[in-house]
Amino acid sequence: MTDGPGATCPGGQQDPAARLDALVWLDPASDRDVALWRDIRLEMLTVAPGAFGSTLAEHEGRSLDEWRGQVASPVLQTVVAVRHGLPVGAARLMRPGDGLPAELISMYVAPVHRGAGLSRRIVEAVLERARELGEPTLRLDVMEDNPAARRLYE
């Protein structure tokens, strides 16, 4: 999914979400895609260390093949928002099977890109992918102390 130039926010400023190059569903065979996940995941764990169920220390120093294993998970699909070749946001669609509902997990947008609609676009991409895969329900959990996320999902 790519965007054309020229979308503006109130006040005439260009909308940062409109400058997005692409929303990329990651391919574990692509070193570039694996590196996008590595880079955004390390940023996620740096910026919001308590939000994602693991720590920066657990992820630093991993080889590209270890990151590839995360991207290649049979129960997870990962979408990364890319701007100028750099990851600026991400989310994962988890499909655990066994009759359990699919989940949107690991939702993140870099602070400089927040408030411009990028989170909504990522969520919509995950919803669309879940529908394409025949998932009737998409579940998510939001921390009570995260009012911005709660507004996004309501």
PDB file of C-alpha atoms in Angstrom:
ATOM      1  CA  MET A   1       0.000   0.000   0.000  1.00  0.00           C
ATOM      2  CA  THR A   2       1.581   3.270  -1.016  1.00  0.00           C
ATOM      3  CA  ASP A   3       0.459   6.856  -0.679  1.00  0.00           C
ATOM      4  CA  GLY A   4       0.691   9.764  -3.011  1.00  0.00           C
ATOM      5  CA  PRO A   5       2.056  13.148  -2.057  1.00  0.00           C
ATOM      6  CA  GLY A   6       0.070  16.132  -1.022  1.00  0.00           C
ATOM      7  CA  ALA A   7      -2.272  15.051   1.765  1.00  0.00           C
ATOM      8  CA  THR A   8      -2.506  17.830   4.308  1.00  0.00           C
ATOM      9  CA  CYS A   9      -3.523  18.284   7.909  1.00  0.00           C
ATOM     10  CA  PRO A  10      -5.514  21.245   9.189  1.00  0.00           C
ATOM     11  CA  GLY A  11      -3.288  24.307   8.987  1.00  0.00           C
ATOM     12  CA  GLY A  12      -1.774  23.212   5.671  1.00  0.00           C
ATOM     13  CA  GLN A  13       0.975  20.968   7.055  1.00  0.00           C
ATOM     14  CA  GLN A  14       1.615  17.708   5.258  1.00  0.00           C
ATOM     15  CA  ASP A  15       0.097  14.701   7.039  1.00  0.00           C
ATOM     16  CA  PRO A  16       2.951  12.411   8.231  1.00  0.00           C
ATOM     17  CA  ALA A  17       0.768   9.331   7.654  1.00  0.00           C
ATOM     18  CA  ALA A  18       0.298  10.400   4.025  1.00  0.00           C
ATOM     19  CA  ARG A  19       4.080  10.423   3.569  1.00  0.00           C
ATOM     20  CA  LEU A  20       4.208   6.754   4.469  1.00  0.00           C
ATOM     21  CA  ASP A  21       5.967   4.721   1.789  1.00  0.00           C
ATOM     22  CA  ALA A  22       4.239   1.408   2.504  1.00  0.00           C
ATOM     23  CA  LEU A  23       2.652  -1.012   4.901  1.00  0.00           C
ATOM     24  CA  VAL A  24       4.692  -4.185   4.385  1.00  0.00           C
ATOM     25  CA  TRP A  25       3.576  -7.680   5.384  1.00  0.00           C
ATOM     26  CA  LEU A  26       6.915  -9.276   6.181  1.00  0.00           C
ATOM     27  CA  ASP A  27       8.387 -12.181   4.236  1.00  0.00           C
ATOM     28  CA  PRO A  28      10.804 -14.288   6.322  1.00  0.00           C
ATOM     29  CA  ALA A  29      12.813 -15.088   3.178  1.00  0.00           C
ATOM     30  CA  SER A  30      13.685 -11.399   2.792  1.00  0.00           C
ATOM     31  CA  ASP A  31      16.682 -10.158   4.779  1.00  0.00           C
ATOM     32  CA  ARG A  32      15.325  -6.612   4.332  1.00  0.00           C
ATOM     33  CA  ASP A  33      11.964  -7.567   5.848  1.00  0.00           C
ATOM     34  CA  VAL A  34      13.610  -9.384   8.756  1.00  0.00           C
ATOM     35  CA  ALA A  35      15.810  -6.343   9.407  1.00  0.00           C
ATOM     36  CA  LEU A  36      12.719  -4.097   9.394  1.00  0.00           C
ATOM     37  CA  TRP A  37      11.195  -6.259  12.154  1.00  0.00           C
ATOM     38  CA  ARG A  38      14.453  -6.313  14.126  1.00  0.00           C
ATOM     39  CA  ASP A  39      14.829  -2.545  13.959  1.00  0.00           C
ATOM     40  CA  ILE A  40      11.247  -1.676  14.896  1.00  0.00           C
ATOM     41  CA  ARG A  41      11.107  -4.332  17.636  1.00  0.00           C
ATOM     42  CA  LEU A  42      14.279  -2.985  19.267  1.00  0.00           C
ATOM     43  CA  GLU A  43      12.811   0.523  19.098  1.00  0.00           C
ATOM     44  CA  MET A  44       9.521  -0.697  20.610  1.00  0.00           C
ATOM     45  CA  LEU A  45      11.344  -2.278  23.523  1.00  0.00           C
ATOM     46  CA  THR A  46      13.456   0.854  24.033  1.00  0.00           C
ATOM     47  CA  VAL A  47      10.607   3.373  23.900  1.00  0.00           C
ATOM     48  CA  ALA A  48       8.001   1.303  25.782  1.00  0.00           C
ATOM     49  CA  PRO A  49       9.933  -1.294  27.797  1.00  0.00           C
ATOM     50  CA  GLY A  50       6.990  -2.613  29.798  1.00  0.00           C
ATOM     51  CA  ALA A  51       4.447  -2.814  27.006  1.00  0.00           C
ATOM     52  CA  PHE A  52       5.374  -5.874  24.979  1.00  0.00           C
ATOM     53  CA  GLY A  53       5.981  -8.832  27.291  1.00  0.00           C
ATOM     54  CA  SER A  54       9.719  -9.048  26.671  1.00  0.00           C
ATOM     55  CA  THR A  55      12.780  -6.907  27.264  1.00  0.00           C
ATOM     56  CA  LEU A  56      15.389  -5.165  25.175  1.00  0.00           C
ATOM     57  CA  ALA A  57      18.082  -7.257  26.885  1.00  0.00           C
ATOM     58  CA  GLU A  58      16.387 -10.450  25.648  1.00  0.00           C
ATOM     59  CA  HIS A  59      16.521  -9.226  22.044  1.00  0.00           C
ATOM     60  CA  GLU A  60      19.791  -7.324  21.708  1.00  0.00           C
ATOM     61  CA  GLY A  61      22.576  -9.242  20.032  1.00  0.00           C
ATOM     62  CA  ARG A  62      20.321 -11.740  18.254  1.00  0.00           C
ATOM     63  CA  SER A  63      21.454 -12.896  14.860  1.00  0.00           C
ATOM     64  CA  LEU A  64      19.447 -12.156  11.724  1.00  0.00           C
ATOM     65  CA  ASP A  65      18.469 -15.843  11.615  1.00  0.00           C
ATOM     66  CA  GLU A  66      17.044 -15.605  15.151  1.00  0.00           C
ATOM     67  CA  TRP A  67      14.983 -12.599  14.037  1.00  0.00           C
ATOM     68  CA  ARG A  68      13.950 -14.550  10.934  1.00  0.00           C
ATOM     69  CA  GLY A  69      12.501 -17.209  13.232  1.00  0.00           C
ATOM     70  CA  GLN A  70      10.208 -14.580  14.749  1.00  0.00           C
ATOM     71  CA  VAL A  71       9.045 -13.417  11.324  1.00  0.00           C
ATOM     72  CA  ALA A  72       8.577 -17.022  10.137  1.00  0.00           C
ATOM     73  CA  SER A  73       6.334 -18.032  13.045  1.00  0.00           C
ATOM     74  CA  PRO A  74       3.403 -20.091  11.731  1.00  0.00           C
ATOM     75  CA  VAL A  75       0.985 -18.327  14.097  1.00  0.00           C
ATOM     76  CA  LEU A  76       2.154 -14.722  13.562  1.00  0.00           C
ATOM     77  CA  GLN A  77       2.053 -12.352  10.614  1.00  0.00           C
ATOM     78  CA  THR A  78       3.788  -8.996  10.944  1.00  0.00           C
ATOM     79  CA  VAL A  79       3.049  -5.708   9.216  1.00  0.00           C
ATOM     80  CA  VAL A  80       5.556  -2.850   9.358  1.00  0.00           C
ATOM     81  CA  ALA A  81       4.929   0.742   8.343  1.00  0.00           C
ATOM     82  CA  VAL A  82       7.902   2.037   6.343  1.00  0.00           C
ATOM     83  CA  ARG A  83       8.885   5.618   5.594  1.00  0.00           C
ATOM     84  CA  HIS A  84      12.006   6.463   3.595  1.00  0.00           C
ATOM     85  CA  GLY A  85      13.119   2.839   3.986  1.00  0.00           C
ATOM     86  CA  LEU A  86      12.914   2.938   7.792  1.00  0.00           C
ATOM     87  CA  PRO A  87      10.358   1.206  10.015  1.00  0.00           C
ATOM     88  CA  VAL A  88       8.086   3.668  11.839  1.00  0.00           C
ATOM     89  CA  GLY A  89       5.352   1.369  13.153  1.00  0.00           C
ATOM     90  CA  ALA A  90       4.238  -2.248  13.357  1.00  0.00           C
ATOM     91  CA  ALA A  91       1.646  -4.713  14.544  1.00  0.00           C
ATOM     92  CA  ARG A  92       1.236  -8.473  14.500  1.00  0.00           C
ATOM     93  CA  LEU A  93      -1.706 -10.710  13.718  1.00  0.00           C
ATOM     94  CA  MET A  94      -1.591 -13.794  15.918  1.00  0.00           C
ATOM     95  CA  ARG A  95      -3.657 -16.805  14.828  1.00  0.00           C
ATOM     96  CA  PRO A  96      -3.291 -19.387  17.600  1.00  0.00           C
ATOM     97  CA  GLY A  97      -5.708 -21.925  16.087  1.00  0.00           C
ATOM     98  CA  ASP A  98      -7.612 -24.531  18.099  1.00  0.00           C
ATOM     99  CA  GLY A  99     -10.750 -22.385  17.927  1.00  0.00           C
ATOM    100  CA  LEU A 100      -9.113 -19.468  19.716  1.00  0.00           C
ATOM    101  CA  PRO A 101      -9.751 -15.979  18.318  1.00  0.00           C
ATOM    102  CA  ALA A 102      -7.108 -14.162  16.328  1.00  0.00           C
ATOM    103  CA  GLU A 103      -5.384 -11.306  18.178  1.00  0.00           C
ATOM    104  CA  LEU A 104      -3.838  -7.988  17.258  1.00  0.00           C
ATOM    105  CA  ILE A 105      -0.604  -7.772  19.259  1.00  0.00           C
ATOM    106  CA  SER A 106       2.585  -5.707  19.420  1.00  0.00           C
ATOM    107  CA  MET A 107       0.964  -2.536  18.078  1.00  0.00           C
ATOM    108  CA  TYR A 108       3.478   0.314  17.952  1.00  0.00           C
ATOM    109  CA  VAL A 109       4.009   3.647  16.211  1.00  0.00           C
ATOM    110  CA  ALA A 110       7.183   5.680  16.684  1.00  0.00           C
ATOM    111  CA  PRO A 111       6.469   8.756  18.841  1.00  0.00           C
ATOM    112  CA  VAL A 112       7.228  11.267  16.062  1.00  0.00           C
ATOM    113  CA  HIS A 113       4.551   9.616  13.874  1.00  0.00           C
ATOM    114  CA  ARG A 114       1.788   9.446  16.493  1.00  0.00           C
ATOM    115  CA  GLY A 115      -1.381  11.490  16.178  1.00  0.00           C
ATOM    116  CA  ALA A 116      -1.443  11.479  12.380  1.00  0.00           C
ATOM    117  CA  GLY A 117      -3.622   8.438  11.662  1.00  0.00           C
ATOM    118  CA  LEU A 118      -0.863   5.881  11.179  1.00  0.00           C
ATOM    119  CA  SER A 119      -2.067   3.702  14.066  1.00  0.00           C
ATOM    120  CA  ARG A 120      -5.508   3.502  12.497  1.00  0.00           C
ATOM    121  CA  ARG A 121      -4.020   2.501   9.135  1.00  0.00           C
ATOM    122  CA  ILE A 122      -1.993  -0.276  10.741  1.00  0.00           C
ATOM    123  CA  VAL A 123      -5.033  -1.560  12.647  1.00  0.00           C
ATOM    124  CA  GLU A 124      -7.114  -1.474   9.453  1.00  0.00           C
ATOM    125  CA  ALA A 125      -4.429  -3.484   7.632  1.00  0.00           C
ATOM    126  CA  VAL A 126      -4.475  -6.132  10.370  1.00  0.00           C
ATOM    127  CA  LEU A 127      -8.288  -6.252  10.319  1.00  0.00           C
ATOM    128  CA  GLU A 128      -8.258  -6.652   6.543  1.00  0.00           C
ATOM    129  CA  ARG A 129      -5.700  -9.466   6.703  1.00  0.00           C
ATOM    130  CA  ALA A 130      -7.698 -11.244   9.427  1.00  0.00           C
ATOM    131  CA  ARG A 131     -10.845 -11.058   7.261  1.00  0.00           C
ATOM    132  CA  GLU A 132      -8.911 -12.353   4.220  1.00  0.00           C
ATOM    133  CA  LEU A 133      -7.792 -15.325   6.308  1.00  0.00           C
ATOM    134  CA  GLY A 134     -11.350 -16.066   7.432  1.00  0.00           C
ATOM    135  CA  GLU A 135     -10.956 -14.950  11.026  1.00  0.00           C
ATOM    136  CA  PRO A 136     -14.437 -14.051  12.342  1.00  0.00           C
ATOM    137  CA  THR A 137     -13.127 -12.295  15.467  1.00  0.00           C
ATOM    138  CA  LEU A 138     -10.077 -10.206  16.277  1.00  0.00           C
ATOM    139  CA  ARG A 139      -9.213  -9.802  19.939  1.00  0.00           C
ATOM    140  CA  LEU A 140      -6.868  -7.310  21.587  1.00  0.00           C
ATOM    141  CA  ASP A 141      -5.856  -6.235  25.048  1.00  0.00           C
ATOM    142  CA  VAL A 142      -5.144  -2.650  26.068  1.00  0.00           C
ATOM    143  CA  MET A 143      -3.571  -1.500  29.315  1.00  0.00           C
ATOM    144  CA  GLU A 144      -5.939   0.660  31.343  1.00  0.00           C
ATOM    145  CA  ASP A 145      -3.228   3.304  31.719  1.00  0.00           C
ATOM    146  CA  ASN A 146      -3.009   3.781  27.920  1.00  0.00           C
ATOM    147  CA  PRO A 147      -5.904   6.133  27.061  1.00  0.00           C
ATOM    148  CA  ALA A 148      -4.631   6.878  23.527  1.00  0.00           C
ATOM    149  CA  ALA A 149      -4.729   3.191  22.618  1.00  0.00           C
ATOM    150  CA  ARG A 150      -8.138   2.763  24.219  1.00  0.00           C
ATOM    151  CA  ARG A 151      -9.507   5.613  22.034  1.00  0.00           C
ATOM    152  CA  LEU A 152      -7.973   4.070  18.914  1.00  0.00           C
ATOM    153  CA  TYR A 153      -9.646   0.711  19.443  1.00  0.00           C
ATOM    154  CA  GLU A 154     -13.064   1.938  20.640  1.00  0.00           C
TER     155      GLU A 154
END
